[in-house]
Short mmCIF file of C-alpha atoms and ligand atoms in Angstrom, two decimals:
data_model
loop_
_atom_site.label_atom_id
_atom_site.label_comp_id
_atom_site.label_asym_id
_atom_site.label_seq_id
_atom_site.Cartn_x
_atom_site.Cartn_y
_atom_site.Cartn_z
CA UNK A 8 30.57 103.18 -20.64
CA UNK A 9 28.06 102.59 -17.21
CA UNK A 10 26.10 101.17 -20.22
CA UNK A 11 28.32 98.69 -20.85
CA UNK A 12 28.99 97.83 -17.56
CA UNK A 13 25.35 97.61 -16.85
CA UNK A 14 25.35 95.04 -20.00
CA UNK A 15 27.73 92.95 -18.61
CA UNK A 16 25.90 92.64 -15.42
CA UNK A 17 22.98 91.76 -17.09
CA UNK A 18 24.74 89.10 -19.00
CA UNK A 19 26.23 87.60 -15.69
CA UNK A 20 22.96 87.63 -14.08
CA UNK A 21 21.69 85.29 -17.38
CA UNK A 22 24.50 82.92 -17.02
CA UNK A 23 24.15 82.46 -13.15
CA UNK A 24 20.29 82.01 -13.34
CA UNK A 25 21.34 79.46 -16.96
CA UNK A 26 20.06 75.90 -15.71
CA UNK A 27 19.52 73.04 -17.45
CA UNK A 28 20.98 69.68 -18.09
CA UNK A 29 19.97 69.49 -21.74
CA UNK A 30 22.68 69.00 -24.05
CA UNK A 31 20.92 71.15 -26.96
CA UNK A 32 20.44 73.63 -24.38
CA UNK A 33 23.58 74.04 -22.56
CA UNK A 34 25.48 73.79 -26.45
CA UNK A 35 22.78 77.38 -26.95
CA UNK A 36 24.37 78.54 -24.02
CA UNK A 37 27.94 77.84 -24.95
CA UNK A 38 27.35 79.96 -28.46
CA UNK A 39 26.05 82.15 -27.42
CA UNK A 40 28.18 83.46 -24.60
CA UNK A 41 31.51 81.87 -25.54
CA UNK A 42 31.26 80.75 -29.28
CA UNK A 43 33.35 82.55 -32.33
CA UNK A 44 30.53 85.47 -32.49
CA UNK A 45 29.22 84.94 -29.20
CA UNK A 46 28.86 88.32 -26.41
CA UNK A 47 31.85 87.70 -25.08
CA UNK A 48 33.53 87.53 -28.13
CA UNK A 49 31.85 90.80 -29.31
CA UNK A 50 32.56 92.45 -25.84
CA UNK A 51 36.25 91.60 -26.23
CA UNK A 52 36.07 92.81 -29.70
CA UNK A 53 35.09 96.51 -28.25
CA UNK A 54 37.50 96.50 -25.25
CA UNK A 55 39.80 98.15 -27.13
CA UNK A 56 37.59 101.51 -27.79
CA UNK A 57 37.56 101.62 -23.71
CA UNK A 58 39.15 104.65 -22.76
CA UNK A 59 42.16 103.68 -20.85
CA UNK A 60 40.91 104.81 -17.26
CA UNK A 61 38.43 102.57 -17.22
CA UNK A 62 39.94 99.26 -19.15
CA UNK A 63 40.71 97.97 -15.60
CA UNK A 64 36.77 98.16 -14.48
CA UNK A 65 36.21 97.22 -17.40
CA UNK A 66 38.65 94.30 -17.46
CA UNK A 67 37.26 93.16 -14.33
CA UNK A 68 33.44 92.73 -15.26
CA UNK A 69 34.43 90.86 -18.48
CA UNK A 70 36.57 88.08 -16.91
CA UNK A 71 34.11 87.50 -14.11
CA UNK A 72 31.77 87.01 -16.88
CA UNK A 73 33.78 84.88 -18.64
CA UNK A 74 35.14 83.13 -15.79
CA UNK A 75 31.58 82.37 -15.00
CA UNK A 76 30.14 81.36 -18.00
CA UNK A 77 33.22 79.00 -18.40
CA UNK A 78 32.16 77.81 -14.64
CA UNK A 79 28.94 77.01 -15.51
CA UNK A 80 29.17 75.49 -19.26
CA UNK A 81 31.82 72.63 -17.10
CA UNK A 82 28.93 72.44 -14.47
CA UNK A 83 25.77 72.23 -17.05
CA UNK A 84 27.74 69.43 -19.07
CA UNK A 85 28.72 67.35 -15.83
CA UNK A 86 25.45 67.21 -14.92
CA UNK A 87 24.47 66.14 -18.33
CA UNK A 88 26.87 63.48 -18.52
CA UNK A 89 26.13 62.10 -15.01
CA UNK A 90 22.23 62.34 -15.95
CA UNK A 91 22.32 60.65 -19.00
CA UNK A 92 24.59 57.88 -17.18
CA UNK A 93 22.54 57.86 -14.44
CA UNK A 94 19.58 56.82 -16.82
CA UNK A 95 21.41 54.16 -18.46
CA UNK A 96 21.25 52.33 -15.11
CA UNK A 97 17.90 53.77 -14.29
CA UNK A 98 16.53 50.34 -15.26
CA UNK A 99 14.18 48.84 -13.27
CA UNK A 100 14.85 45.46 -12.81
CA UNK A 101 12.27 44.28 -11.22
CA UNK A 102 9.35 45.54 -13.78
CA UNK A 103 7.81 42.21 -15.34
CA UNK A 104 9.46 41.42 -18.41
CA UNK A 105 7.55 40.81 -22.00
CA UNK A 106 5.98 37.66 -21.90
CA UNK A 107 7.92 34.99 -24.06
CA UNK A 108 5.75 32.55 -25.85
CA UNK A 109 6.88 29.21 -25.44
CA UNK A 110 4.96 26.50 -26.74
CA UNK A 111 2.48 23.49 -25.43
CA UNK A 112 2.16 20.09 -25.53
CA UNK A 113 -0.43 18.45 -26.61
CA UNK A 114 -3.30 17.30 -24.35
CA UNK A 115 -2.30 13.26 -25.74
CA UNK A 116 1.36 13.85 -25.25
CA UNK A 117 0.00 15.10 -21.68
CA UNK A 118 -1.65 12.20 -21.08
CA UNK A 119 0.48 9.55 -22.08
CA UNK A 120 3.16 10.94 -20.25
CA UNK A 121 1.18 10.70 -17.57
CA UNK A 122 0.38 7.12 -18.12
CA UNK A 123 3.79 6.18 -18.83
CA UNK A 124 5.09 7.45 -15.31
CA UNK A 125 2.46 5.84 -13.24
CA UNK A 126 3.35 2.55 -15.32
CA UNK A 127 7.32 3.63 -14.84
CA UNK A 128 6.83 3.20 -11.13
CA UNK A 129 5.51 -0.04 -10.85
CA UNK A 130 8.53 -1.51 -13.61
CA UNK A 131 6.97 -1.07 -17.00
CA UNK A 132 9.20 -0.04 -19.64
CA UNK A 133 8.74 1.68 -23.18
CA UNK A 134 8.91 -0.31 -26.24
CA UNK A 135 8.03 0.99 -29.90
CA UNK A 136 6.74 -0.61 -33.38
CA UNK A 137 6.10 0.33 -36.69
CA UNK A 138 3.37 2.79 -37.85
CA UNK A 139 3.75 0.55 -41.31
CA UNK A 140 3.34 -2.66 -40.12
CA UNK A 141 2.74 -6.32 -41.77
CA UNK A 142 -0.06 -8.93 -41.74
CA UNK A 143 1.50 -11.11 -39.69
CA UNK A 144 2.37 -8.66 -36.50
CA UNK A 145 -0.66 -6.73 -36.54
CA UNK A 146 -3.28 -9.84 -37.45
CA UNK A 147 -1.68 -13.48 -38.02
CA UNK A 148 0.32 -13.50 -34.63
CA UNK A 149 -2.02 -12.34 -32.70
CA UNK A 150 -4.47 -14.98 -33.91
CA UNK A 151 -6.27 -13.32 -36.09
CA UNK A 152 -5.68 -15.39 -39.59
CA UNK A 153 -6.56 -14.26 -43.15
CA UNK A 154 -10.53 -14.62 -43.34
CA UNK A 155 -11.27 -14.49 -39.09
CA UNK A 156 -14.33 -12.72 -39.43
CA UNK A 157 -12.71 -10.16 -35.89
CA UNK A 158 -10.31 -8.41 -38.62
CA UNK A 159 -13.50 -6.98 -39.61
CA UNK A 160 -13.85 -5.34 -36.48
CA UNK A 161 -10.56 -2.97 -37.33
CA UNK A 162 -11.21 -1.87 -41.01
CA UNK A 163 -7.64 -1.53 -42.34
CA UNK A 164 -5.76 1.03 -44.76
CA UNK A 165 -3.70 -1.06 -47.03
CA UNK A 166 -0.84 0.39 -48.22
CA UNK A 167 -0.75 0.33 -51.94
CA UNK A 168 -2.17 -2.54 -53.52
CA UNK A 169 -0.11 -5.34 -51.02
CA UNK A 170 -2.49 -6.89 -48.91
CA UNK A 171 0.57 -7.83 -46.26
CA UNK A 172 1.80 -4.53 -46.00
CA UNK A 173 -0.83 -2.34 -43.89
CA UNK A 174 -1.31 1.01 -40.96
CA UNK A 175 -1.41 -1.21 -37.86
CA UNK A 176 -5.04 -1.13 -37.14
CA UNK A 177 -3.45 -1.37 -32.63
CA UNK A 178 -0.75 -1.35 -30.82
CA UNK A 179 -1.16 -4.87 -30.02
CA UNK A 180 1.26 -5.40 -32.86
CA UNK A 181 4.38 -4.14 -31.11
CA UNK A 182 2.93 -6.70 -28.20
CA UNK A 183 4.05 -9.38 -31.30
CA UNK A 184 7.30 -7.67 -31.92
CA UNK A 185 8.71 -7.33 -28.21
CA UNK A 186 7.73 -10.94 -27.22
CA UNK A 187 10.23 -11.99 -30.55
CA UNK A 188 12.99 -9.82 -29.63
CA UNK A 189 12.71 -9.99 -25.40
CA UNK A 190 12.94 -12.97 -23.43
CA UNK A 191 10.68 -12.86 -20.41
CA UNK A 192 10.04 -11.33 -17.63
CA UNK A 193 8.54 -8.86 -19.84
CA UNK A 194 7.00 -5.54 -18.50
CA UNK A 195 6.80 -3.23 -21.11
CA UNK A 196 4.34 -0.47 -22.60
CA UNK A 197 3.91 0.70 -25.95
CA UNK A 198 1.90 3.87 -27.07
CA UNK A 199 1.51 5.17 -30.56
CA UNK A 200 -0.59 5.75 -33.33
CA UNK A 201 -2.95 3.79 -35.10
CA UNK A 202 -5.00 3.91 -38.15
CA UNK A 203 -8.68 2.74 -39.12
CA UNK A 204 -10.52 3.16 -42.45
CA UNK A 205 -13.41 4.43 -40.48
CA UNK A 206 -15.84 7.69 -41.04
CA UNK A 207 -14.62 10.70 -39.31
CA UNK A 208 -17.08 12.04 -36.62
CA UNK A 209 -17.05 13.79 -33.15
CA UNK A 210 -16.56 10.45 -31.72
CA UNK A 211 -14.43 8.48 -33.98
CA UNK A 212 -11.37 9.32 -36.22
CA UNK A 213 -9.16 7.50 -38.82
CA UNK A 214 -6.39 8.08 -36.81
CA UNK A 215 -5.35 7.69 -33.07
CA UNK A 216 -3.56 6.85 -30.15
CA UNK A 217 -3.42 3.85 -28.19
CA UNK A 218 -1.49 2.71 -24.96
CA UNK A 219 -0.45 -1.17 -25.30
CA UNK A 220 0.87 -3.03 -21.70
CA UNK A 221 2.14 -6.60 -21.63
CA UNK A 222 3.62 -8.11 -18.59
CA UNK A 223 4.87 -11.91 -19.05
CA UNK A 224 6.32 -14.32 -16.27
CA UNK A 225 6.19 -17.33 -14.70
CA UNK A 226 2.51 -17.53 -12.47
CA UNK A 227 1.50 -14.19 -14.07
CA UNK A 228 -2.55 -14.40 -13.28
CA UNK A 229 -5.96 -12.61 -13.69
CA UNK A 230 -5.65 -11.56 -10.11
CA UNK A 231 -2.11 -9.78 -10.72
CA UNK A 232 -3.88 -7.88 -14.24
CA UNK A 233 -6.91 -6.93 -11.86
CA UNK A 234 -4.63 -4.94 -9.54
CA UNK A 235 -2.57 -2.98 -12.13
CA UNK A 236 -5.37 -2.14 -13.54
CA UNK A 237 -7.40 -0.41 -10.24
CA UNK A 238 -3.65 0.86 -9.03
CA UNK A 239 -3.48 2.85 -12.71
CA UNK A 240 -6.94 3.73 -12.62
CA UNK A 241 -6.79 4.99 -8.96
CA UNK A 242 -3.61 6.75 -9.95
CA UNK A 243 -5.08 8.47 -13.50
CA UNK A 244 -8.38 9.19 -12.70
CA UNK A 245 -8.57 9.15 -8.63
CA UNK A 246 -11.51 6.54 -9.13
CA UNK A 247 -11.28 3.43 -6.94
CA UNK A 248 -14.02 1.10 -8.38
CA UNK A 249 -13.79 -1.07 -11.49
CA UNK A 250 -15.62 -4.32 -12.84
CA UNK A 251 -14.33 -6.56 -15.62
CA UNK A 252 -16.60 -7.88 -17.85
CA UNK A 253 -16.12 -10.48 -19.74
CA UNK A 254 -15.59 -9.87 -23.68
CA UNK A 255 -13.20 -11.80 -26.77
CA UNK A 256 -10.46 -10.54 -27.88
CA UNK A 257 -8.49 -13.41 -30.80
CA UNK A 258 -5.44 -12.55 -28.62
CA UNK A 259 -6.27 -13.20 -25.16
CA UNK A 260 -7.89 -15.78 -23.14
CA UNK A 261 -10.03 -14.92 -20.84
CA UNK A 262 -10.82 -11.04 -22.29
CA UNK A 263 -12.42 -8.73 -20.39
CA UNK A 264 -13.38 -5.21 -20.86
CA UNK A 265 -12.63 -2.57 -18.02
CA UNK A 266 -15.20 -0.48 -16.41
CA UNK A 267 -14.62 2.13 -14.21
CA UNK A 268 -17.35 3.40 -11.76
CA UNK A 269 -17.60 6.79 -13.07
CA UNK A 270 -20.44 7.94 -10.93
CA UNK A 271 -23.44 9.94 -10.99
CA UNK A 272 -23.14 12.69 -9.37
CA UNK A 273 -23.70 15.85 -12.16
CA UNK A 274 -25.68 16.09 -15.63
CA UNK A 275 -22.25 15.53 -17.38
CA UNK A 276 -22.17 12.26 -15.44
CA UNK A 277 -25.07 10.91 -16.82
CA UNK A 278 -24.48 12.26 -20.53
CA UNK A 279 -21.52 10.54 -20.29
CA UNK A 280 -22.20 7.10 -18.48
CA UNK A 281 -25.80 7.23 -20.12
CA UNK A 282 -27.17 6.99 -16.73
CA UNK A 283 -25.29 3.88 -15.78
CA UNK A 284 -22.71 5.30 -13.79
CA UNK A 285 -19.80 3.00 -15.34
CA UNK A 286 -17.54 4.00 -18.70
CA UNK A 287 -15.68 1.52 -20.46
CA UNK A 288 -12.16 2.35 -20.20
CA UNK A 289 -10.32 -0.43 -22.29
CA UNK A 290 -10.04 -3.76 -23.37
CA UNK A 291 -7.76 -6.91 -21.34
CA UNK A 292 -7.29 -10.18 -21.01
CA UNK A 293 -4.86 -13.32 -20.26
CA UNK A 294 -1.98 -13.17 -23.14
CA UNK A 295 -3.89 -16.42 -25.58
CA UNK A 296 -0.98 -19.44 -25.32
CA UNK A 297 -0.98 -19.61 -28.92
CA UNK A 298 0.41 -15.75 -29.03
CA UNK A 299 3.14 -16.96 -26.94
CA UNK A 300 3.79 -19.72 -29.38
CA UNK A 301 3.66 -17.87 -31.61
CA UNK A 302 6.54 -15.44 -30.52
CA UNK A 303 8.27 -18.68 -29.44
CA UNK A 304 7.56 -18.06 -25.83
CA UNK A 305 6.54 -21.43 -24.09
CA UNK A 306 2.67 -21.13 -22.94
CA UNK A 307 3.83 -24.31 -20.48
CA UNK A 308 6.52 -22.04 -18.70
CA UNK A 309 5.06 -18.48 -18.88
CA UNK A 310 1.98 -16.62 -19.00
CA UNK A 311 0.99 -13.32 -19.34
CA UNK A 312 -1.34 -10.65 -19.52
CA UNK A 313 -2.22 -7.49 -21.74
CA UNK A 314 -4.09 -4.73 -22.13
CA UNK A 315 -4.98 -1.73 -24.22
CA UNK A 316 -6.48 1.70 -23.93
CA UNK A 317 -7.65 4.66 -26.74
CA UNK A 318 -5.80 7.61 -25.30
CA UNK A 319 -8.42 9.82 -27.28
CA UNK A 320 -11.21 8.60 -24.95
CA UNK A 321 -9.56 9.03 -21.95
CA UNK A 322 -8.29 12.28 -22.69
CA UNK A 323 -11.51 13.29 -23.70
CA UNK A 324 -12.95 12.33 -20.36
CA UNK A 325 -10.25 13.70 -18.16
CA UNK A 326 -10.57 17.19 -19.82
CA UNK A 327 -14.42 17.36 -20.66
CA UNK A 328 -13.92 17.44 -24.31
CA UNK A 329 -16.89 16.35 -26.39
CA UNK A 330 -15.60 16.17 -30.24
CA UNK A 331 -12.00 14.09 -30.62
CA UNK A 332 -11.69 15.95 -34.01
CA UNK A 333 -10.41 18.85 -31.75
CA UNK A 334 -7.11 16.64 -31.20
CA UNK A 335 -6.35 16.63 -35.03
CA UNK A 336 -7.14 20.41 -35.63
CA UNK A 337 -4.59 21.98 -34.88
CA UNK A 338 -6.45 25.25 -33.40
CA UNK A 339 -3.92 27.50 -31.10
CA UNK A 340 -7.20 28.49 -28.82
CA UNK A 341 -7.70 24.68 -27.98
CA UNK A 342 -4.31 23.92 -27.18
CA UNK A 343 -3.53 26.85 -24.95
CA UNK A 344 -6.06 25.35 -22.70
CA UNK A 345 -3.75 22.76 -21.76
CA UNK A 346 -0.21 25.15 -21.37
CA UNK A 347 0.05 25.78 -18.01
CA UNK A 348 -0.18 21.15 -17.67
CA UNK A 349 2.39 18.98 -18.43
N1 DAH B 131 -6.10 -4.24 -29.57
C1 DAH B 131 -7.42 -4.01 -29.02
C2 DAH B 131 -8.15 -2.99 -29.84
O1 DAH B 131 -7.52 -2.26 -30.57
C3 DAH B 131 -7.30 -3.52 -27.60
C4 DAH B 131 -6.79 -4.59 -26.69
C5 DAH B 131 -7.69 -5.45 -26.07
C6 DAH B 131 -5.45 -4.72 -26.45
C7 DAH B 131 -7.25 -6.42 -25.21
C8 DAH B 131 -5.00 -5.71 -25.59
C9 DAH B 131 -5.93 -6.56 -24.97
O2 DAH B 131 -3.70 -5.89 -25.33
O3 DAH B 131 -5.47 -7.51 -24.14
O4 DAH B 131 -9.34 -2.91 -29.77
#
């Protein structure tokens, strides 16, 4: 009997010390003291061999065991509970989170978004044209007839086997196509793509992008075209000095070419400029009178000016990129160069 006494002490020692807030552990507990064949079950089980003197000792020890190890199985699986809770909103909130790739645009779209706003601010608005265009918007109305020996200077993709029906060589074209459909004042811009049959090389390509601007009005003049162009330029490239030489374009009258003062001051500058110090940036002039006649716009009442810019070149210049095939290639280690602008 003091043996079983000194058991049960033993076992109530075990379930005092028991602590843990593991689920699998406190359920080992639970069986073992309390489940079907557990000790206390088994201790029960030979109460009734106690002699009857000492039941009531006896009695005692085993419901302060069993009172206890009830106690703490309620306590082990509280603090369980309130643990496994109490991770659930453990979260840390302010940890970073996984990075979500988004996607980039495109150093072009960069650009002539860029273009477009510092155009947007001084009233230009956006006007569009046909990638597919015909003869007479791309070449006749701009005065560039069947046989002018300047259409050689844009070698055209024909479509099919129709010699009217062509990939607009400029964006001079949708120049044609606004001045039909708008009445003046006209202040519009018009970027897009074009397309020339010409070799593909790390300074040329068959396609890409050009930046059209036409402003028409009454006492529109050379002076007015000179000072858009050094407010863009200042604006776009932070440069403040620009010459216009004179050049021929069928479509305007006087033409002039744009140079901006680049300068000199690293090797890049000089690869670039070829030592000169100037870049030619694009190509402008006085809208011809016989364009506006053309678009039924009277030369005696309005004039105009226009100009146009490869968005390629000036990309590649803003962003020191020497090969415009990288524009068409598509490669995810270029373009994430430009993510974090635009
Ligand atoms: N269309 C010309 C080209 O593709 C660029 C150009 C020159 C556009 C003078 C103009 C302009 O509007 O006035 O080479």
């Amino acid at each position: 009997m003091e043996q079983m006494i000194e058991q049960i002490k033993t076992h109530l020692a075990e379930v005092e010390a028991f602590q843990s807030s593991d689920p699998e552990e406190i359920e080992h507990f639970r069986i073992k003291f309390l489940g079907k064949k557990g000790i206390l079950t088994s201790l029960f089980a030979a109460f009734k061999d106690v002699p009857n003197d000492q039941k009531k000792t006896f009695g005692q020890q085993l419901n302060t065991l069993k009172v206890a190890a009830n106690n703490k199985l309620e306590e082990s699986k509280k603090t369980s509970g309130s643990k496994a809770k109490a991770s659930t909103t453990s979260i840390d909130y302010t940890r970073p989170g996984q990075p979500i790739e988004v996607g980039a645009l495109h150093p072009i779209s960069i650009l002539r978004n860029q273009v477009i706003d510092i155009f947007s601010q001084i009233g230009f608005s956006l006007s569009a044209g046909p990638e597919i265009e015909d003869d007479w918007h791309n070449f006749t109305a701009l005065n560039l007839p069947e046989h002018h020996p300047a259409r050689d200077m844009q070698d055209t993709f024909f479509v099919q086997t129709n010699p009217d029906i062509l990939l607009r060589t400029h964006t001079s074209s949708v120049q044609v196509r606004h001045m039909e459909t708008n009445r003046p004042p006209i202040r519009t811009l018009s970027p897009g793509r074009v397309f020339r049959n010409e070799d593909i090389s790390p300074r040329s390509h068959c396609v890409f992008h050009q930046l059209e601007g036409l402003y028409i009005d009454k006492n529109v003049s050379f002076a007015d075209l000179k000072q858009t162009l050094l407010y863009f330029i200042k604006s776009l490239f932070g440069k403040s000095k620009i010459r216009l030489r004179p050049s021929y374009f069928p479509f305007t009258e006087p033409s002039a070419e744009v140079d901006i003062y680049w300068g000199l001051e690293t090797e890049a500058d000089y690869r670039i400029t070829k030592g000169t110090g100037w870049l030619e940036i694009m190509g402008c002039g006085m809208v011809d009178p016989q364009v506006l006649t053309n678009c039924n716009i009277n030369p005696d009442e309005y004039a105009g000016y226009a100009f146009g810019m490869g968005l390629e070149r000036m990309a590649m210049l803003l962003y020191g990129i020497d090969d415009i095939r990288m524009f068409y290639e598509n490669d995810i280690r270029f373009l994430q160069q430009f993510s974090s602008m635009g």
